[in-house]
Amino acid sequence: MGVLDLLDRWPVFRQLRKGDATALGDTAMTERSRHLEPRTAGADRVVKSVCPYCAVGCGQDVYVKDGRILDIEGDPDSPISRGRLCPKGSATFQLVTGSHRIHDVLYRRPGGTEWERLPLERAMDMVAERVKHTRDATWEDTDVNGLDVHRTLGIAHLGGATLDNEENYLIKKLFTALGIVQVENQARI
Ligand code: SF4
């Protein structure tokens, strides 16, 4: 390798040689960085989604390869966020892939001190049994003034800000059908 080639590996020298005062162009690159590719380059499709972390609802592009998520980035088409994500939203990839994520239902029975692992089907049955029991035990056809109400005040729901529009719609629909009137969301508090 000649002296000029050696000097050319020095970014300041390349800047001087090419008159690139800001070093924002080609002179900022190395042989290694010239061949780097974003990890999204191998995606076979991009799915539009919404950040689940807060009520702002920033748009996200979910990059998928062979049915697995490669990366999640801000969606430039979103009129809400125009491609931006805050640090929390930028870390959404870890929400679905993080090694600390719990994949089982954990249950701590009344008075219990330990978490027990339950099959999802069993846990869903337990929730349904409790809803049915409480609704039956607290059902009111009329209020204290004799007005028709057909409701239960024995169950309330507080949703989290990570719920999206579609989930909130279904929750409200289900709970209203059950006669549950105390339905609130953390995003309104
Ligand atoms: S990216 Fe940040 S501001 Fe946007 S919805 Fe997610 S948590 Fe909220």
Coordinates of C-alpha atoms and ligand atoms in Angstrom, one line a residue:
M1 CA 0.0 0.0 0.0
G2 CA 1.4 3.4 -1.1
V3 CA 1.7 6.5 1.2
L4 CA -1.3 8.1 -0.5
D5 CA -3.5 5.1 0.0
L6 CA -2.4 5.0 3.6
L7 CA -3.2 8.7 4.1
D8 CA -6.5 8.2 2.3
R9 CA -7.6 6.0 5.1
W10 CA -7.5 9.1 7.3
P11 CA -10.9 10.9 7.1
V12 CA -9.4 14.4 7.5
F13 CA -7.1 13.7 4.6
R14 CA -10.0 12.5 2.5
Q15 CA -12.0 15.7 3.5
L16 CA -9.1 17.9 2.4
R17 CA -8.6 16.0 -0.9
K18 CA -12.3 16.0 -1.8
G19 CA -13.1 19.5 -0.4
D20 CA -15.7 18.0 1.9
A21 CA -15.8 20.6 4.6
T22 CA -18.7 19.1 6.5
A23 CA -17.7 15.5 6.3
L24 CA -21.3 14.5 5.7
G25 CA -20.6 12.8 2.4
D26 CA -18.5 10.0 1.1
T27 CA -15.5 11.0 3.2
A28 CA -17.3 10.1 6.4
M29 CA -17.4 6.4 5.3
T30 CA -15.0 3.6 5.8
E31 CA -14.7 0.5 3.8
R32 CA -16.6 -1.3 6.5
S33 CA -19.4 1.3 6.9
R34 CA -19.8 1.5 3.1
H35 CA -21.0 -2.1 3.0
L36 CA -23.2 -2.0 6.1
E37 CA -26.9 -2.7 5.6
P38 CA -29.8 -1.8 7.9
R39 CA -31.1 -4.9 9.7
T40 CA -34.5 -4.1 8.0
A41 CA -32.9 -4.8 4.6
G42 CA -33.7 -8.6 4.8
A43 CA -37.4 -8.1 5.6
D44 CA -39.9 -9.8 3.3
R45 CA -42.8 -7.5 4.3
V46 CA -43.6 -4.5 6.5
V47 CA -46.7 -4.4 8.6
K48 CA -48.2 -1.1 9.7
S49 CA -48.9 -0.9 13.4
V50 CA -49.3 1.5 16.3
C51 CA -47.0 1.8 19.3
P52 CA -48.8 0.1 22.3
Y53 CA -47.1 2.0 25.1
C54 CA -49.1 5.2 25.4
A55 CA -52.1 7.1 24.2
V56 CA -50.1 9.2 21.7
G57 CA -50.4 6.3 19.3
C58 CA -47.3 6.8 17.2
G59 CA -47.2 4.8 13.9
Q60 CA -44.8 1.9 13.6
D61 CA -43.5 -0.1 10.7
V62 CA -43.0 -3.7 11.8
Y63 CA -40.3 -5.5 9.6
V64 CA -41.0 -9.2 9.3
K65 CA -39.0 -12.0 7.8
D66 CA -40.2 -15.6 7.6
G67 CA -43.0 -14.8 10.1
R68 CA -40.7 -13.4 12.7
I69 CA -40.2 -9.7 13.6
L70 CA -36.8 -8.3 12.5
D71 CA -37.2 -4.8 13.8
I72 CA -39.8 -2.1 14.6
E73 CA -39.3 1.5 13.5
G74 CA -41.2 4.7 13.2
D75 CA -43.7 5.0 10.4
P76 CA -43.0 8.1 8.2
D77 CA -46.5 7.9 6.8
S78 CA -48.1 8.4 10.3
P79 CA -49.7 11.9 10.5
I80 CA -49.3 11.6 14.3
S81 CA -45.6 11.0 14.6
R82 CA -44.2 11.3 11.1
G83 CA -41.6 8.5 11.6
R84 CA -40.6 9.4 15.1
L85 CA -40.7 7.2 18.2
C86 CA -39.7 8.1 21.7
P87 CA -37.1 5.9 23.5
K88 CA -39.9 3.7 24.8
G89 CA -41.5 3.2 21.4
S90 CA -38.1 2.6 19.9
A91 CA -37.6 -0.3 22.2
T92 CA -40.9 -2.0 21.2
F93 CA -38.9 -4.7 19.5
Q94 CA -37.9 -6.0 22.9
L95 CA -41.5 -6.1 24.0
V96 CA -42.0 -9.0 21.7
T97 CA -38.6 -10.6 21.7
G98 CA -37.2 -9.8 25.2
S99 CA -35.8 -12.8 27.1
H100 CA -37.4 -11.5 30.3
R101 CA -40.9 -11.7 28.8
I102 CA -43.1 -14.2 30.6
H103 CA -44.8 -16.7 28.3
D104 CA -47.0 -18.5 30.9
V105 CA -50.0 -17.4 32.9
L106 CA -48.9 -16.8 36.5
Y107 CA -51.5 -17.1 39.3
R108 CA -51.2 -16.4 43.0
R109 CA -54.2 -17.8 44.8
P110 CA -55.9 -15.9 47.7
G111 CA -53.5 -16.1 50.7
G112 CA -50.8 -17.6 48.6
T113 CA -47.2 -16.5 48.7
E114 CA -46.0 -18.2 45.5
W115 CA -46.8 -17.8 41.8
E116 CA -48.2 -20.9 40.1
R117 CA -48.1 -21.5 36.4
L118 CA -51.4 -22.2 34.8
P119 CA -52.4 -23.4 31.3
L120 CA -54.0 -20.5 29.5
E121 CA -57.3 -22.4 29.0
R122 CA -57.6 -23.0 32.7
A123 CA -56.9 -19.4 33.5
M124 CA -59.6 -18.2 31.0
D125 CA -62.1 -20.6 32.5
M126 CA -61.3 -19.2 36.0
V127 CA -61.8 -15.6 34.8
A128 CA -65.1 -16.6 33.1
E129 CA -66.3 -18.4 36.3
R130 CA -65.6 -15.4 38.5
V131 CA -67.3 -13.0 36.1
K132 CA -70.4 -15.2 36.0
H133 CA -70.5 -15.7 39.7
T134 CA -70.0 -11.9 40.5
R135 CA -72.5 -10.8 37.9
D136 CA -75.2 -13.2 39.1
A137 CA -74.6 -12.2 42.8
T138 CA -74.7 -8.4 42.2
W139 CA -77.2 -8.1 39.3
E140 CA -79.8 -5.2 39.6
D141 CA -82.9 -5.0 37.5
T142 CA -83.9 -1.8 39.1
D143 CA -82.2 0.9 41.2
V144 CA -83.3 2.3 44.5
N145 CA -85.9 4.5 42.8
G146 CA -87.4 1.6 40.9
L147 CA -85.9 2.6 37.5
D148 CA -84.9 -0.1 35.1
V149 CA -81.1 -0.4 35.1
H150 CA -80.3 -4.0 34.2
R151 CA -76.7 -3.7 35.4
T152 CA -74.1 -5.0 37.8
L153 CA -72.0 -2.7 40.0
G154 CA -70.0 -5.6 41.2
I155 CA -67.5 -5.5 38.4
A156 CA -65.4 -2.6 37.1
H157 CA -62.8 -2.4 34.4
L158 CA -59.7 -0.2 34.2
G159 CA -57.9 -0.5 30.9
G160 CA -54.2 0.3 30.4
A161 CA -52.8 2.8 27.9
T162 CA -51.2 -0.1 26.0
L163 CA -54.6 -1.2 24.8
D164 CA -55.2 -0.1 21.2
N165 CA -58.5 1.2 19.6
E166 CA -59.6 -2.2 18.5
E167 CA -59.1 -3.8 21.9
N168 CA -60.9 -1.0 23.7
Y169 CA -63.8 -1.2 21.3
L170 CA -64.1 -5.0 22.0
I171 CA -63.7 -4.5 25.7
K172 CA -66.4 -1.9 25.8
K173 CA -68.7 -3.9 23.7
L174 CA -68.3 -7.1 25.8
F175 CA -68.7 -5.3 29.1
T176 CA -71.7 -3.3 28.0
A177 CA -73.3 -6.5 26.9
L178 CA -72.6 -8.0 30.4
G179 CA -74.3 -5.0 32.0
I180 CA -71.0 -3.7 33.4
V181 CA -71.2 0.1 33.5
Q182 CA -67.9 1.0 35.3
V183 CA -65.5 1.0 32.3
E184 CA -62.5 3.3 32.5
N185 CA -59.1 3.7 30.9
Q186 CA -55.8 4.7 32.4
A187 CA -55.2 7.0 29.5
R188 CA -58.0 9.3 30.7
I189 CA -56.8 9.6 34.2
Ligands
SF4_1 S1 -43.5 6.1 20.7 FE1 -43.5 7.0 22.8 S2 -44.9 8.8 22.6 FE2 -45.2 7.4 20.8 S3 -47.0 6.1 21.4 FE3 -45.0 5.0 21.9 S4 -44.6 5.5 24.0 FE4 -46.1 7.0 23.3

